[in-house]
mmCIF file of C-alpha atoms in Angstrom:
data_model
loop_
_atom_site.group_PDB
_atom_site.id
_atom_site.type_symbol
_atom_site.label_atom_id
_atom_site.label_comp_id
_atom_site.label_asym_id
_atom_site.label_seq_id
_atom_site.Cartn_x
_atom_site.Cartn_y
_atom_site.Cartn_z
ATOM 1 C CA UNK A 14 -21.148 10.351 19.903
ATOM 2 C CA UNK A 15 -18.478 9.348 22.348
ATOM 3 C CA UNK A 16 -19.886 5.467 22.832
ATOM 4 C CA UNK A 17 -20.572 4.783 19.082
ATOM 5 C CA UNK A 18 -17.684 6.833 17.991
ATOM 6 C CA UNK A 19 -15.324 4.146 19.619
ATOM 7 C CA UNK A 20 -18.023 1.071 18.700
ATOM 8 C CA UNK A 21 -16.751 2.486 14.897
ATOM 9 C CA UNK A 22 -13.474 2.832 15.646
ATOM 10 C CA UNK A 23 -13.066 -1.030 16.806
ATOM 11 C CA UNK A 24 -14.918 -2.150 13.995
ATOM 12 C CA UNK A 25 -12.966 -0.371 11.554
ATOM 13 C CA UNK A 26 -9.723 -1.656 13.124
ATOM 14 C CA UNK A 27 -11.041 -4.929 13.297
ATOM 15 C CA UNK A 28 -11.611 -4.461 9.295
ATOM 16 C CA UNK A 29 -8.369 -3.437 8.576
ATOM 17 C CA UNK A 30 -7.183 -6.654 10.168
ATOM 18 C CA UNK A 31 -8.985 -8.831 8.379
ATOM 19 C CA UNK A 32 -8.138 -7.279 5.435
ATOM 20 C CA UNK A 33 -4.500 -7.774 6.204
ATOM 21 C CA UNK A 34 -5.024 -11.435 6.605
ATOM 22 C CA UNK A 35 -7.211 -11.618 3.277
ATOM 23 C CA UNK A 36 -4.298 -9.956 1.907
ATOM 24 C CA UNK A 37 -1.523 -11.885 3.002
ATOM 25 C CA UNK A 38 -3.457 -15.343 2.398
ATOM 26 C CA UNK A 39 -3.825 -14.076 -1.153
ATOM 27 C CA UNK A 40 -0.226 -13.429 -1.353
ATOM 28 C CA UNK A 41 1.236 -16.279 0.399
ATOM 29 C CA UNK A 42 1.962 -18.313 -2.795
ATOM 30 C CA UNK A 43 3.516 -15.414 -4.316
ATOM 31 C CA UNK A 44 7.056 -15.155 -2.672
ATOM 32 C CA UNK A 45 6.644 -11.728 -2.228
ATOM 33 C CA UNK A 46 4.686 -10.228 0.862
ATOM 34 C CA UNK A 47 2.330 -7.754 1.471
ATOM 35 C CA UNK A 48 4.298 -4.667 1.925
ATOM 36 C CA UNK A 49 6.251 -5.659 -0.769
ATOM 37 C CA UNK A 50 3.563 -6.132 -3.584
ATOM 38 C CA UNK A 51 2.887 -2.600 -2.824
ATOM 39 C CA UNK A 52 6.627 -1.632 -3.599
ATOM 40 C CA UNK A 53 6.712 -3.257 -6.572
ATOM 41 C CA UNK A 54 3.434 -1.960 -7.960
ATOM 42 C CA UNK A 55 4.195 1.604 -7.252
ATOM 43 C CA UNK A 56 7.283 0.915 -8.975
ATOM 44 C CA UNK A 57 5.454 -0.535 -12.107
ATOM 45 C CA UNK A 58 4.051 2.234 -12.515
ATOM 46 C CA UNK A 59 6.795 5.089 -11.379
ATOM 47 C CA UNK A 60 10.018 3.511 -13.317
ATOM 48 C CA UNK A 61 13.169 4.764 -12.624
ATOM 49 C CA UNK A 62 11.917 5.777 -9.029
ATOM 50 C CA UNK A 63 14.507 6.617 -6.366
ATOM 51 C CA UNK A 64 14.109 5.059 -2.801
ATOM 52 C CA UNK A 65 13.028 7.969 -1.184
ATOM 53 C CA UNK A 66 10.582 8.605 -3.870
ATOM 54 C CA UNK A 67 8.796 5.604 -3.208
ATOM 55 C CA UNK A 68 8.740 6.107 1.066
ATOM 56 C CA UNK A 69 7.041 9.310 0.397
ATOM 57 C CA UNK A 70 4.418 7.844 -1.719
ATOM 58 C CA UNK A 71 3.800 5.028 0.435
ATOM 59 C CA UNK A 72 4.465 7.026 3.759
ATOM 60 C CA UNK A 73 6.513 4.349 5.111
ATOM 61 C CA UNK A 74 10.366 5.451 6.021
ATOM 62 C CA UNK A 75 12.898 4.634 4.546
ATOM 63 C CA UNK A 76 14.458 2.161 6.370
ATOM 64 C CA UNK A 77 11.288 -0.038 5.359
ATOM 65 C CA UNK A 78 12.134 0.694 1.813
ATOM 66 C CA UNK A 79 15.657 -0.243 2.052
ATOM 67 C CA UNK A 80 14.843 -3.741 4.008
ATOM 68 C CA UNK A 81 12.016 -4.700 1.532
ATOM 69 C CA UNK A 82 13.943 -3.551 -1.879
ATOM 70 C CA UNK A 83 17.217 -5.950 -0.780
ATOM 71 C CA UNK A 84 14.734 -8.266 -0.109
ATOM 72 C CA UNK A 85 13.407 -7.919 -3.470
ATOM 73 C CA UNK A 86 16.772 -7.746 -5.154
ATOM 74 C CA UNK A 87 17.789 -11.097 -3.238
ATOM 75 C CA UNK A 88 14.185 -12.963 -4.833
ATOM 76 C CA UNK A 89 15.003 -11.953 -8.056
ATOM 77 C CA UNK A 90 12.401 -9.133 -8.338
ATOM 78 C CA UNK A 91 14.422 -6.206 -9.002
ATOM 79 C CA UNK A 92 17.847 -5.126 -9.655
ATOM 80 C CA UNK A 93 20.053 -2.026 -9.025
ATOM 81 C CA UNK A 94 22.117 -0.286 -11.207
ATOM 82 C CA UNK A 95 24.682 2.214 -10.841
ATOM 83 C CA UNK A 96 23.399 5.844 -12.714
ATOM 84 C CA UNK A 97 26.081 6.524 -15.312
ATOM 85 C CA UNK A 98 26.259 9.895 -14.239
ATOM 86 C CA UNK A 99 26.033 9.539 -10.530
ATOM 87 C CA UNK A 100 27.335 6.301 -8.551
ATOM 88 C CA UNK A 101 26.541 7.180 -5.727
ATOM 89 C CA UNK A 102 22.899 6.857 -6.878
ATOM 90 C CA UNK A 103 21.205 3.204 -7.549
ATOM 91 C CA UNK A 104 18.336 3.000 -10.110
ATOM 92 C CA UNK A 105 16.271 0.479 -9.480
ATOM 93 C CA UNK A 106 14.681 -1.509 -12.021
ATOM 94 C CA UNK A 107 12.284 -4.615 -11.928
ATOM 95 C CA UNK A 108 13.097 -7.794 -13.385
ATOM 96 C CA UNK A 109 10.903 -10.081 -15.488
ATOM 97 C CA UNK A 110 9.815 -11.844 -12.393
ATOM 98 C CA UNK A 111 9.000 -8.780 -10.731
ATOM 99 C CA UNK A 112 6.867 -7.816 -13.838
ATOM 100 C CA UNK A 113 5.202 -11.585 -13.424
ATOM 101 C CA UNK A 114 4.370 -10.511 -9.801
ATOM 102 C CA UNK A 115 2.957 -6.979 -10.309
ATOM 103 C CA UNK A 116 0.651 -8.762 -13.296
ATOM 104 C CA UNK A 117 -0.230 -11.503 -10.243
ATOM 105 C CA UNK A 118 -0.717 -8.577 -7.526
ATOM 106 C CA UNK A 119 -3.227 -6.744 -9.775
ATOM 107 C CA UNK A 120 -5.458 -9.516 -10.331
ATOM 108 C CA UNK A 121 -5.248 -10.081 -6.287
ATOM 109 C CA UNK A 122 -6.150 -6.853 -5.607
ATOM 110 C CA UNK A 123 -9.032 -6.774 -7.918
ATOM 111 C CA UNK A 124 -10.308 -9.566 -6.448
ATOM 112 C CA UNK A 125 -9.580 -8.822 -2.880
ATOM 113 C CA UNK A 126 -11.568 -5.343 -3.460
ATOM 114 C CA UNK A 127 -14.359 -7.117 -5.228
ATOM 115 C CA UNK A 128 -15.110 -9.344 -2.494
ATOM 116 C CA UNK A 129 -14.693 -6.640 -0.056
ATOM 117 C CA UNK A 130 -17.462 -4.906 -1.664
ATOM 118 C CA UNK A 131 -19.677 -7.310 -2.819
ATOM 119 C CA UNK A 132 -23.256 -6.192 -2.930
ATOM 120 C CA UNK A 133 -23.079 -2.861 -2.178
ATOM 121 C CA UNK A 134 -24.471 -0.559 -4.860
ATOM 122 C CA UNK A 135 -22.751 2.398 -6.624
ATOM 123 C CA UNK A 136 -24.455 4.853 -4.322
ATOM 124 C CA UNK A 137 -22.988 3.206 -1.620
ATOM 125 C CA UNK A 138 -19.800 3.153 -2.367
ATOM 126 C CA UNK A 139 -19.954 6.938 -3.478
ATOM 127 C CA UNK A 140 -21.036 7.606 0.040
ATOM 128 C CA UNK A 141 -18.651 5.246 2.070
ATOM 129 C CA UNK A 142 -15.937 6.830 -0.144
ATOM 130 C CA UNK A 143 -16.827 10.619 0.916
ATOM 131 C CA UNK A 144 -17.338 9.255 4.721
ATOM 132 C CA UNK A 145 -13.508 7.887 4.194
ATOM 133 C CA UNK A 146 -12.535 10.841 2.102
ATOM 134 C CA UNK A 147 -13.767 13.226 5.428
ATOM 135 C CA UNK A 148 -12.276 10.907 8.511
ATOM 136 C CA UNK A 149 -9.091 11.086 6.171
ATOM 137 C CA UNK A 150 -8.965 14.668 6.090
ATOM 138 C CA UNK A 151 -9.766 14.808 10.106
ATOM 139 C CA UNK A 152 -7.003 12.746 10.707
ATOM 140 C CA UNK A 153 -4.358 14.814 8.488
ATOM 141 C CA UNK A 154 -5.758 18.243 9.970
ATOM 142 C CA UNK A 155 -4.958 16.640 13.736
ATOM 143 C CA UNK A 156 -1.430 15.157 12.396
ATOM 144 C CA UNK A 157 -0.459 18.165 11.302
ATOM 145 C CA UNK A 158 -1.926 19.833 14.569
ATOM 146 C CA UNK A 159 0.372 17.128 16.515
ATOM 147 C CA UNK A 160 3.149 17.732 14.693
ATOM 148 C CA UNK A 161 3.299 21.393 15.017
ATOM 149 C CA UNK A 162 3.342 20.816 19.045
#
């Protein structure tokens, strides 16, 4: 398995990159990038999210977070607000722009995973999805297992 195991592993790399460039193509137009349209969706549907919050549920740090929401908040997307009951916590909301955008993205992202997928069947897809649902699990078991070290 050694041989085709790594014949798999460049091809699905490969994938991922030219899904990356599909993605940011699609994008482009949008003023927003990639990374971004993925903050702001998360936050359509998780208002009121804190910062940290949203790293954990993208597993990005949150650095990243902080770069791309001023980034956001400079374009117009989103805004911060002081809580009322805390000031030394923000609470970040999305503009009408931002809305605009996340109403954009999910059309995208429909598309984008249409084409990606175009004529496979149903049974397909149930079994690519439980071959990703298994080399997902292999690769949290041996993060954890790293991690531990």
């Amino acid at each position: 398995m050694g041989e085709q195991a790594r014949e798999v592993a460049a091809l699905q790399r490969r994938v991922d990159r030219y899904l990356r460039r599909y993605i940011e193509l699609k994008v482009s137009d949008t003023g927003v990038y990639r990374g971004q349209h993925q903050i702001l969706m998360w936050m359509g549907r998780n208002p009121g999210c804190s910062q940290t919050q949203i790293a954990e549920a993208l597993e990005i740090s949150t650095a990243a977070v902080t770069t791309s929401l001023k980034k956001l908040e400079k374009g117009g997307y989103i805004v911060r607000q002081m809580d009322r009951e805390d000031n030394r916590v923000n609470q970040l909301e999305i503009t009408p722009k931002g809305v605009a955008v996340i109403e954009q993205s999910k059309h995208m992202f429909q598309e984008i995973d249409s084409s990606m997928y175009a004529g496979f069947s149903r049974e397909e897809l149930d079994q690519l999805q439980k071959y990703y649902e298994r080399i997902l699990q292999n690769l949290v078991e041996q993060t954890e297992k790293e991690a531990m070290n």
